[in-house]
Amino acid sequence: MTPLIITDGRRRYLFRGKDIHTDRGVISAVDILSSSDGKVKTHLGYEFSVREARSEDYFHHFTRTRTPLMPKDVGAIIAYTGLKSSDVVLDAGTGTGILSAFLATIASKVITCESNPHSARVALRNFRTFGIDNVEVIIGDIRRLHFRMKFDVITLDLPEAHEVIPHVSEYLKDGGYLVVYSPYIDRSAEAMRALQNFTSVRGIELIEREINISKRGIRPNTRVAHTGYLVIARK
Amino acid sequence: MTPLIITDGRRRYLFRGKDIHTDRGVISAVDILSSSDGKVKTHLGYEFSVREARSEDYFHHFTRTRTPLMPKDVGAIIAYTGLKSSDVVLDAGTGTGILSAFLATIASKVITCESNPHSARVALRNFRTFGIDNVEVIIGDIRRLHFRMKFDVITLDLPEAHEVIPHVSEYLKDGGYLVVYSPYIDRSAEAMRALQNFTSVRGIELIEREINISKRGIRPNTRVAHTGYLVIARK
Amino acid sequence: MTPLIITDGRRRYLFRGKDIHTDRGVISAVDILSSSDGKVKTHLGYEFSVREARSEDYFHHFTRTRTPLMPKDVGAIIAYTGLKSSDVVLDAGTGTGILSAFLATIASKVITCESNPHSARVALRNFRTFGIDNVEVIIGDIRRLHFRMKFDVITLDLPEAHEVIPHVSEYLKDGGYLVVYSPYIDRSAEAMRALQNFTSVRGIELIEREINISKRGIRPNTRVAHTGYLVIARK
Amino acid sequence: MTPLIITDGRRRYLFRGKDIHTDRGVISAVDILSSSDGKVKTHLGYEFSVREARSEDYFHHFTRTRTPLMPKDVGAIIAYTGLKSSDVVLDAGTGTGILSAFLATIASKVITCESNPHSARVALRNFRTFGIDNVEVIIGDIRRLHFRMKFDVITLDLPEAHEVIPHVSEYLKDGGYLVVYSPYIDRSAEAMRALQNFTSVRGIELIEREINISKRGIRPNTRVAHTGYLVIARK
């Protein structure tokens, strides 16, 4: 079953089968399950919407073990690799699992590996909560793993990505994409150098600015978050 | 049949069933069609790879009628809407067709409308060239079109987007996403205001900087392109 | 007398003639005044430096009544107007007084006006604390003020700048510069339109990113502050 | 004598004592020298303004030997060092001479050194053209130069800045500022590391975006130029 999101726009709750306690009153689990028009009310009378979760909700509701990728970076990975439904993806450095989960809503299968058992368990729980059943989690160091298949897309979110590249490149199909995500520009440059025998290599950074509108005028949000750099190479 | 891309990394050609003339010699159509290892040589002996096209190739090979959306913006639309395989999308302002085509590789169906017949024809040809068969093109003004269905995602790339919003909102499912793309910040602010009864509205700009590495050091590319703003609202 | 700054790099204190209480112990006023090598010690033995204040210190030690301009914007005003020692400047919207104070370290005289008496008093105190004696503060609305002189540079940091432009332009020398600072892009565009009969008009935004270095790598600071837009026009 | 700039807003000419040939006709030198109201006409009747040059004009009229610093970076150097009229500055890597010239309009004296004799000569000519007489040019390698004085501000625009830092630091007053300009982020990080025993070190990048307004709306210029990074350290 697709999990449900209960929201009034500002507040967002993931329905976990129990009553939801909000600062605007309690929403009964029975009301949620029996809502036919997608609306429920708290016991204080405030209206909320009931919606099926979409992959965008992962960014809000996944339990985090470290800073996850932001939508802009996940989106760029999808667009620059042209990810499609028949793709099989290898994602090294599962972390919170957002990238794997998101790619899995498009690709046919994602195999992800994470050396930290705690992170792997949290990611697995995140996948289960959202009914994501085409991600396989391997606990272990990517450098010691061997595969009997090749992948369409490989993503690396690891501090030592540039050292891992020669090993994982073997498992990338010709014409497939290898993507490295790193918060550090010098690490990204090392990855670009390690990818120089690929047919194309591109390093980018996406800066996201939020627009604020008020009666006084239009301005960017005062804070712009740096997240990281993406290196995208095609074999 | 999936179209083929012939490339040596720097040069990229879309195979159109005929010999390809490159500045490194001619590649024979027969060689391309009979290549079993994904490699072909020009008559001068230079090696090229033969690959199935992916949606990323649309950005390089679509015939353009106006400035198309960039991968960063297409990716952000996918990520912020959580686009998925069962989605049906309405895309108003087809233009070159890249957004429709890209969304169609993920969604089940895209209906796109374009008021300029020439643009519509070029977009149709682009879709046909790449074997994209789940995009339906309607030639006409979105404000005069009526649908008997509702959409999961509606995208607007039109100068008058904020005027179109009340009309198209009727055809958006509850919980669905409406996205407006505009090169202009004041137009984007108008769209944000027109969307204020949606449950969430976010205006963003993505600035993409390319990283250059050389022996002398690491630096961003001297030129950063502004493309446009995205307004993403959930009903 | 030039005011003194007492600092150990991280901590910065403006010497106000009294003992300074730091979290590393007390620094005696007598020790500060009698230091011959530019060094003093707290009663706990931690060393601090004694230095003459420079205009950069205004950004750290001015009492604030609202968000002051940042060094990047003050610097750009100086560079884009080519401010020089013989210039006389009119600065409308004194605020905290940082812009007036900074321009006054270069120009021969700055006349600044502020409609809020409290802000004006705080600014005056800031100027006095730092021994700045070539800034004259007028309490009042710029639109009602008349001058018997013309200025080399006029700066406006006011919400209604575009309405003030026709009035103040009379007091700008031919070849002089009018600068408008605003946090809002639509207000800045209005100012640009109001300046269209000037010989040159330029609207810019400066985004400042701080670089962080650590053992793990080089990255921009995660937060980038938007401050505002500058419109620079030459009569 | 202050040099004169002849301009109609779009076109800018530095008056070199001779008639000026524009695409709108010829402006006579005699007319320029005898203009009493700051206006001249071409022989075709188009009006131009006659103005005294300001330091901002250096950016337009200096003969270039390599990419000079931009106003935003020159301005930030002035603001972050709090440059003042009594300062003596050492500027290593004269290049086109813009930074030296600009700092010299504010500081009392600038000593600049340049290892390339051709660049040094062009810079000298630029200074002479604009009547800048408080910049002293030394042709030679900064690493071999010794001074019997100390400087308030030292600026380095050299590929090997981080190697030069230990040498030049000796000639910086306590409380003085050392600034490194580099187009490369890894070089800038090396400079930051070489400056770690200074009391404060800050690395920044300023991204300048120009605003365009038209009937269709407000947008940033499509091209944003990267120039370089600034490292500002206080001894």
mmCIF file with all atom_site columns, C-alpha atoms in Angstrom, chain A residues 29-152:
data_model
loop_
_atom_site.group_PDB
_atom_site.id
_atom_site.type_symbol
_atom_site.label_atom_id
_atom_site.label_alt_id
_atom_site.label_comp_id
_atom_site.label_asym_id
_atom_site.label_entity_id
_atom_site.label_seq_id
_atom_site.pdbx_PDB_ins_code
_atom_site.Cartn_x
_atom_site.Cartn_y
_atom_site.Cartn_z
_atom_site.occupancy
_atom_site.B_iso_or_equiv
_atom_site.pdbx_formal_charge
_atom_site.auth_seq_id
_atom_site.auth_comp_id
_atom_site.auth_asym_id
_atom_site.auth_atom_id
_atom_site.pdbx_PDB_model_num
ATOM 1   C CA . ALA A 1 29  ? -6.517  7.092   12.233  1.00 0.00 ? 29  ALA A CA 1
ATOM 2   C CA . VAL A 1 30  ? -10.022 5.799   11.537  1.00 0.00 ? 30  VAL A CA 1
ATOM 3   C CA . ASP A 1 31  ? -10.991 9.129   9.913   1.00 0.00 ? 31  ASP A CA 1
ATOM 4   C CA . ILE A 1 32  ? -7.877  8.983   7.728   1.00 0.00 ? 32  ILE A CA 1
ATOM 5   C CA . LEU A 1 33  ? -8.545  5.437   6.549   1.00 0.00 ? 33  LEU A CA 1
ATOM 6   C CA . SER A 1 34  ? -12.205 6.119   5.859   1.00 0.00 ? 34  SER A CA 1
ATOM 7   C CA . SER A 1 35  ? -11.831 9.522   4.159   1.00 0.00 ? 35  SER A CA 1
ATOM 8   C CA . SER A 1 36  ? -13.447 9.344   0.753   1.00 0.00 ? 36  SER A CA 1
ATOM 9   C CA . ASP A 1 37  ? -12.921 12.935  -0.423  1.00 0.00 ? 37  ASP A CA 1
ATOM 10  C CA . GLY A 1 38  ? -9.253  13.278  0.644   1.00 0.00 ? 38  GLY A CA 1
ATOM 11  C CA . LYS A 1 39  ? -10.145 15.524  3.597   1.00 0.00 ? 39  LYS A CA 1
ATOM 12  C CA . VAL A 1 40  ? -10.022 14.950  7.371   1.00 0.00 ? 40  VAL A CA 1
ATOM 13  C CA . LYS A 1 41  ? -10.547 17.223  10.352  1.00 0.00 ? 41  LYS A CA 1
ATOM 14  C CA . THR A 1 42  ? -8.713  17.398  13.661  1.00 0.00 ? 42  THR A CA 1
ATOM 15  C CA . HIS A 1 43  ? -10.833 17.114  16.829  1.00 0.00 ? 43  HIS A CA 1
ATOM 16  C CA . LEU A 1 44  ? -10.595 20.922  16.944  1.00 0.00 ? 44  LEU A CA 1
ATOM 17  C CA . GLY A 1 45  ? -12.101 21.207  13.494  1.00 0.00 ? 45  GLY A CA 1
ATOM 18  C CA . TYR A 1 46  ? -9.049  22.145  11.379  1.00 0.00 ? 46  TYR A CA 1
ATOM 19  C CA . GLU A 1 47  ? -9.047  20.581  7.931   1.00 0.00 ? 47  GLU A CA 1
ATOM 20  C CA . PHE A 1 48  ? -6.162  18.525  6.543   1.00 0.00 ? 48  PHE A CA 1
ATOM 21  C CA . SER A 1 49  ? -5.728  16.738  3.208   1.00 0.00 ? 49  SER A CA 1
ATOM 22  C CA . VAL A 1 50  ? -4.989  13.035  2.853   1.00 0.00 ? 50  VAL A CA 1
ATOM 23  C CA . ARG A 1 51  ? -2.712  12.169  -0.051  1.00 0.00 ? 51  ARG A CA 1
ATOM 24  C CA . GLU A 1 52  ? -0.763  9.269   -1.393  1.00 0.00 ? 52  GLU A CA 1
ATOM 25  C CA . ALA A 1 53  ? 2.951   9.836   -0.880  1.00 0.00 ? 53  ALA A CA 1
ATOM 26  C CA . ARG A 1 54  ? 5.093   10.691  -3.886  1.00 0.00 ? 54  ARG A CA 1
ATOM 27  C CA . SER A 1 55  ? 8.849   10.461  -4.126  1.00 0.00 ? 55  SER A CA 1
ATOM 28  C CA . GLU A 1 56  ? 9.152   14.190  -3.318  1.00 0.00 ? 56  GLU A CA 1
ATOM 29  C CA . ASP A 1 57  ? 7.862   13.334  0.165   1.00 0.00 ? 57  ASP A CA 1
ATOM 30  C CA . TYR A 1 58  ? 11.002  11.267  0.814   1.00 0.00 ? 58  TYR A CA 1
ATOM 31  C CA . PHE A 1 59  ? 12.891  14.551  1.267   1.00 0.00 ? 59  PHE A CA 1
ATOM 32  C CA . HIS A 1 60  ? 10.574  15.457  4.145   1.00 0.00 ? 60  HIS A CA 1
ATOM 33  C CA . HIS A 1 61  ? 9.862   12.141  5.842   1.00 0.00 ? 61  HIS A CA 1
ATOM 34  C CA . PHE A 1 62  ? 12.931  9.921   5.539   1.00 0.00 ? 62  PHE A CA 1
ATOM 35  C CA . THR A 1 63  ? 14.763  9.372   8.828   1.00 0.00 ? 63  THR A CA 1
ATOM 36  C CA . ARG A 1 64  ? 18.172  10.946  8.334   1.00 0.00 ? 64  ARG A CA 1
ATOM 37  C CA . THR A 1 65  ? 21.546  9.567   9.315   1.00 0.00 ? 65  THR A CA 1
ATOM 38  C CA . ARG A 1 66  ? 23.483  12.275  7.486   1.00 0.00 ? 66  ARG A CA 1
ATOM 39  C CA . THR A 1 67  ? 22.788  15.225  5.180   1.00 0.00 ? 67  THR A CA 1
ATOM 40  C CA . PRO A 1 68  ? 20.881  13.754  2.244   1.00 0.00 ? 68  PRO A CA 1
ATOM 41  C CA . LEU A 1 69  ? 21.034  14.950  -1.349  1.00 0.00 ? 69  LEU A CA 1
ATOM 42  C CA . MET A 1 70  ? 18.672  17.776  -2.186  1.00 0.00 ? 70  MET A CA 1
ATOM 43  C CA . PRO A 1 71  ? 16.001  17.588  -4.917  1.00 0.00 ? 71  PRO A CA 1
ATOM 44  C CA . LYS A 1 72  ? 18.049  19.831  -7.227  1.00 0.00 ? 72  LYS A CA 1
ATOM 45  C CA . ASP A 1 73  ? 20.966  17.368  -7.161  1.00 0.00 ? 73  ASP A CA 1
ATOM 46  C CA . VAL A 1 74  ? 18.785  14.266  -7.426  1.00 0.00 ? 74  VAL A CA 1
ATOM 47  C CA . GLY A 1 75  ? 16.975  15.925  -10.337 1.00 0.00 ? 75  GLY A CA 1
ATOM 48  C CA . ALA A 1 76  ? 20.227  16.805  -12.081 1.00 0.00 ? 76  ALA A CA 1
ATOM 49  C CA . ILE A 1 77  ? 21.442  13.194  -11.760 1.00 0.00 ? 77  ILE A CA 1
ATOM 50  C CA . ILE A 1 78  ? 18.237  11.991  -13.410 1.00 0.00 ? 78  ILE A CA 1
ATOM 51  C CA . ALA A 1 79  ? 18.373  14.594  -16.186 1.00 0.00 ? 79  ALA A CA 1
ATOM 52  C CA . TYR A 1 80  ? 22.087  14.325  -16.961 1.00 0.00 ? 80  TYR A CA 1
ATOM 53  C CA . THR A 1 81  ? 21.988  10.514  -17.061 1.00 0.00 ? 81  THR A CA 1
ATOM 54  C CA . GLY A 1 82  ? 18.629  10.368  -18.847 1.00 0.00 ? 82  GLY A CA 1
ATOM 55  C CA . LEU A 1 83  ? 17.527  7.747   -16.292 1.00 0.00 ? 83  LEU A CA 1
ATOM 56  C CA . LYS A 1 84  ? 14.831  5.458   -17.620 1.00 0.00 ? 84  LYS A CA 1
ATOM 57  C CA . SER A 1 85  ? 12.564  2.632   -16.530 1.00 0.00 ? 85  SER A CA 1
ATOM 58  C CA . SER A 1 86  ? 14.726  -0.215  -17.823 1.00 0.00 ? 86  SER A CA 1
ATOM 59  C CA . ASP A 1 87  ? 17.893  1.009   -16.038 1.00 0.00 ? 87  ASP A CA 1
ATOM 60  C CA . VAL A 1 88  ? 19.669  -0.913  -13.313 1.00 0.00 ? 88  VAL A CA 1
ATOM 61  C CA . VAL A 1 89  ? 21.580  1.373   -10.938 1.00 0.00 ? 89  VAL A CA 1
ATOM 62  C CA . LEU A 1 90  ? 24.422  0.856   -8.474  1.00 0.00 ? 90  LEU A CA 1
ATOM 63  C CA . ASP A 1 91  ? 24.440  3.485   -5.693  1.00 0.00 ? 91  ASP A CA 1
ATOM 64  C CA . ALA A 1 92  ? 27.458  3.405   -3.367  1.00 0.00 ? 92  ALA A CA 1
ATOM 65  C CA . GLY A 1 93  ? 27.149  5.291   -0.103  1.00 0.00 ? 93  GLY A CA 1
ATOM 66  C CA . THR A 1 94  ? 23.470  4.724   0.709   1.00 0.00 ? 94  THR A CA 1
ATOM 67  C CA . GLY A 1 95  ? 23.350  7.199   3.601   1.00 0.00 ? 95  GLY A CA 1
ATOM 68  C CA . THR A 1 96  ? 19.779  8.168   4.322   1.00 0.00 ? 96  THR A CA 1
ATOM 69  C CA . GLY A 1 97  ? 18.706  6.328   1.176   1.00 0.00 ? 97  GLY A CA 1
ATOM 70  C CA . ILE A 1 98  ? 17.028  9.243   -0.565  1.00 0.00 ? 98  ILE A CA 1
ATOM 71  C CA . LEU A 1 99  ? 18.997  8.967   -3.787  1.00 0.00 ? 99  LEU A CA 1
ATOM 72  C CA . SER A 1 100 ? 18.421  5.211   -4.064  1.00 0.00 ? 100 SER A CA 1
ATOM 73  C CA . ALA A 1 101 ? 14.728  5.612   -3.273  1.00 0.00 ? 101 ALA A CA 1
ATOM 74  C CA . PHE A 1 102 ? 14.253  8.383   -5.769  1.00 0.00 ? 102 PHE A CA 1
ATOM 75  C CA . LEU A 1 103 ? 16.120  6.615   -8.575  1.00 0.00 ? 103 LEU A CA 1
ATOM 76  C CA . ALA A 1 104 ? 14.112  3.461   -7.800  1.00 0.00 ? 104 ALA A CA 1
ATOM 77  C CA . THR A 1 105 ? 10.827  5.220   -8.581  1.00 0.00 ? 105 THR A CA 1
ATOM 78  C CA . ILE A 1 106 ? 12.120  5.580   -12.153 1.00 0.00 ? 106 ILE A CA 1
ATOM 79  C CA . ALA A 1 107 ? 14.638  2.749   -12.701 1.00 0.00 ? 107 ALA A CA 1
ATOM 80  C CA . SER A 1 108 ? 13.806  -0.946  -12.654 1.00 0.00 ? 108 SER A CA 1
ATOM 81  C CA . LYS A 1 109 ? 16.251  -1.824  -9.872  1.00 0.00 ? 109 LYS A CA 1
ATOM 82  C CA . VAL A 1 110 ? 18.744  -0.089  -7.568  1.00 0.00 ? 110 VAL A CA 1
ATOM 83  C CA . ILE A 1 111 ? 21.492  -1.945  -5.727  1.00 0.00 ? 111 ILE A CA 1
ATOM 84  C CA . THR A 1 112 ? 22.941  0.238   -2.980  1.00 0.00 ? 112 THR A CA 1
ATOM 85  C CA . CYS A 1 113 ? 25.807  -0.444  -0.637  1.00 0.00 ? 113 CYS A CA 1
ATOM 86  C CA . GLU A 1 114 ? 26.653  1.183   2.673   1.00 0.00 ? 114 GLU A CA 1
ATOM 87  C CA . SER A 1 115 ? 29.567  0.338   4.945   1.00 0.00 ? 115 SER A CA 1
ATOM 88  C CA . ASN A 1 116 ? 27.912  1.691   8.092   1.00 0.00 ? 116 ASN A CA 1
ATOM 89  C CA . PRO A 1 117 ? 25.425  -0.955  9.352   1.00 0.00 ? 117 PRO A CA 1
ATOM 90  C CA . HIS A 1 118 ? 23.376  1.577   11.327  1.00 0.00 ? 118 HIS A CA 1
ATOM 91  C CA . SER A 1 119 ? 22.884  3.809   8.269   1.00 0.00 ? 119 SER A CA 1
ATOM 92  C CA . ALA A 1 120 ? 22.002  0.763   6.184   1.00 0.00 ? 120 ALA A CA 1
ATOM 93  C CA . ARG A 1 121 ? 19.331  -0.280  8.682   1.00 0.00 ? 121 ARG A CA 1
ATOM 94  C CA . VAL A 1 122 ? 17.780  3.195   8.791   1.00 0.00 ? 122 VAL A CA 1
ATOM 95  C CA . ALA A 1 123 ? 17.745  3.352   4.982   1.00 0.00 ? 123 ALA A CA 1
ATOM 96  C CA . LEU A 1 124 ? 16.109  -0.074  4.802   1.00 0.00 ? 124 LEU A CA 1
ATOM 97  C CA . ARG A 1 125 ? 13.430  1.075   7.231   1.00 0.00 ? 125 ARG A CA 1
ATOM 98  C CA . ASN A 1 126 ? 12.873  4.220   5.109   1.00 0.00 ? 126 ASN A CA 1
ATOM 99  C CA . PHE A 1 127 ? 12.397  2.062   2.001   1.00 0.00 ? 127 PHE A CA 1
ATOM 100 C CA . ARG A 1 128 ? 9.963   -0.218  3.815   1.00 0.00 ? 128 ARG A CA 1
ATOM 101 C CA . THR A 1 129 ? 7.936   2.697   5.247   1.00 0.00 ? 129 THR A CA 1
ATOM 102 C CA . PHE A 1 130 ? 7.363   4.003   1.741   1.00 0.00 ? 130 PHE A CA 1
ATOM 103 C CA . GLY A 1 131 ? 6.774   0.604   0.150   1.00 0.00 ? 131 GLY A CA 1
ATOM 104 C CA . ILE A 1 132 ? 9.887   0.822   -2.048  1.00 0.00 ? 132 ILE A CA 1
ATOM 105 C CA . ASP A 1 133 ? 10.631  -2.777  -2.985  1.00 0.00 ? 133 ASP A CA 1
ATOM 106 C CA . ASN A 1 134 ? 13.117  -2.492  -5.859  1.00 0.00 ? 134 ASN A CA 1
ATOM 107 C CA . VAL A 1 135 ? 16.110  -1.290  -3.822  1.00 0.00 ? 135 VAL A CA 1
ATOM 108 C CA . GLU A 1 136 ? 18.525  -3.938  -2.546  1.00 0.00 ? 136 GLU A CA 1
ATOM 109 C CA . VAL A 1 137 ? 20.829  -2.894  0.303   1.00 0.00 ? 137 VAL A CA 1
ATOM 110 C CA . ILE A 1 138 ? 24.268  -4.484  0.676   1.00 0.00 ? 138 ILE A CA 1
ATOM 111 C CA . ILE A 1 139 ? 26.172  -3.761  3.895   1.00 0.00 ? 139 ILE A CA 1
ATOM 112 C CA . GLY A 1 140 ? 29.850  -3.562  3.023   1.00 0.00 ? 140 GLY A CA 1
ATOM 113 C CA . ASP A 1 141 ? 32.696  -1.658  1.401   1.00 0.00 ? 141 ASP A CA 1
ATOM 114 C CA . ILE A 1 142 ? 32.133  -1.071  -2.304  1.00 0.00 ? 142 ILE A CA 1
ATOM 115 C CA . ARG A 1 143 ? 35.830  -1.750  -2.945  1.00 0.00 ? 143 ARG A CA 1
ATOM 116 C CA . ARG A 1 144 ? 35.421  -5.362  -1.855  1.00 0.00 ? 144 ARG A CA 1
ATOM 117 C CA . LEU A 1 145 ? 32.221  -6.078  -3.716  1.00 0.00 ? 145 LEU A CA 1
ATOM 118 C CA . HIS A 1 146 ? 32.092  -7.919  -7.034  1.00 0.00 ? 146 HIS A CA 1
ATOM 119 C CA . PHE A 1 147 ? 29.122  -8.117  -9.322  1.00 0.00 ? 147 PHE A CA 1
ATOM 120 C CA . ARG A 1 148 ? 28.216  -10.557 -12.091 1.00 0.00 ? 148 ARG A CA 1
ATOM 121 C CA . MET A 1 149 ? 26.297  -7.875  -13.943 1.00 0.00 ? 149 MET A CA 1
ATOM 122 C CA . LYS A 1 150 ? 26.856  -4.424  -15.413 1.00 0.00 ? 150 LYS A CA 1
ATOM 123 C CA . PHE A 1 151 ? 24.959  -1.260  -14.530 1.00 0.00 ? 151 PHE A CA 1
ATOM 124 C CA . ASP A 1 152 ? 23.459  1.542   -16.635 1.00 0.00 ? 152 ASP A CA 1
#
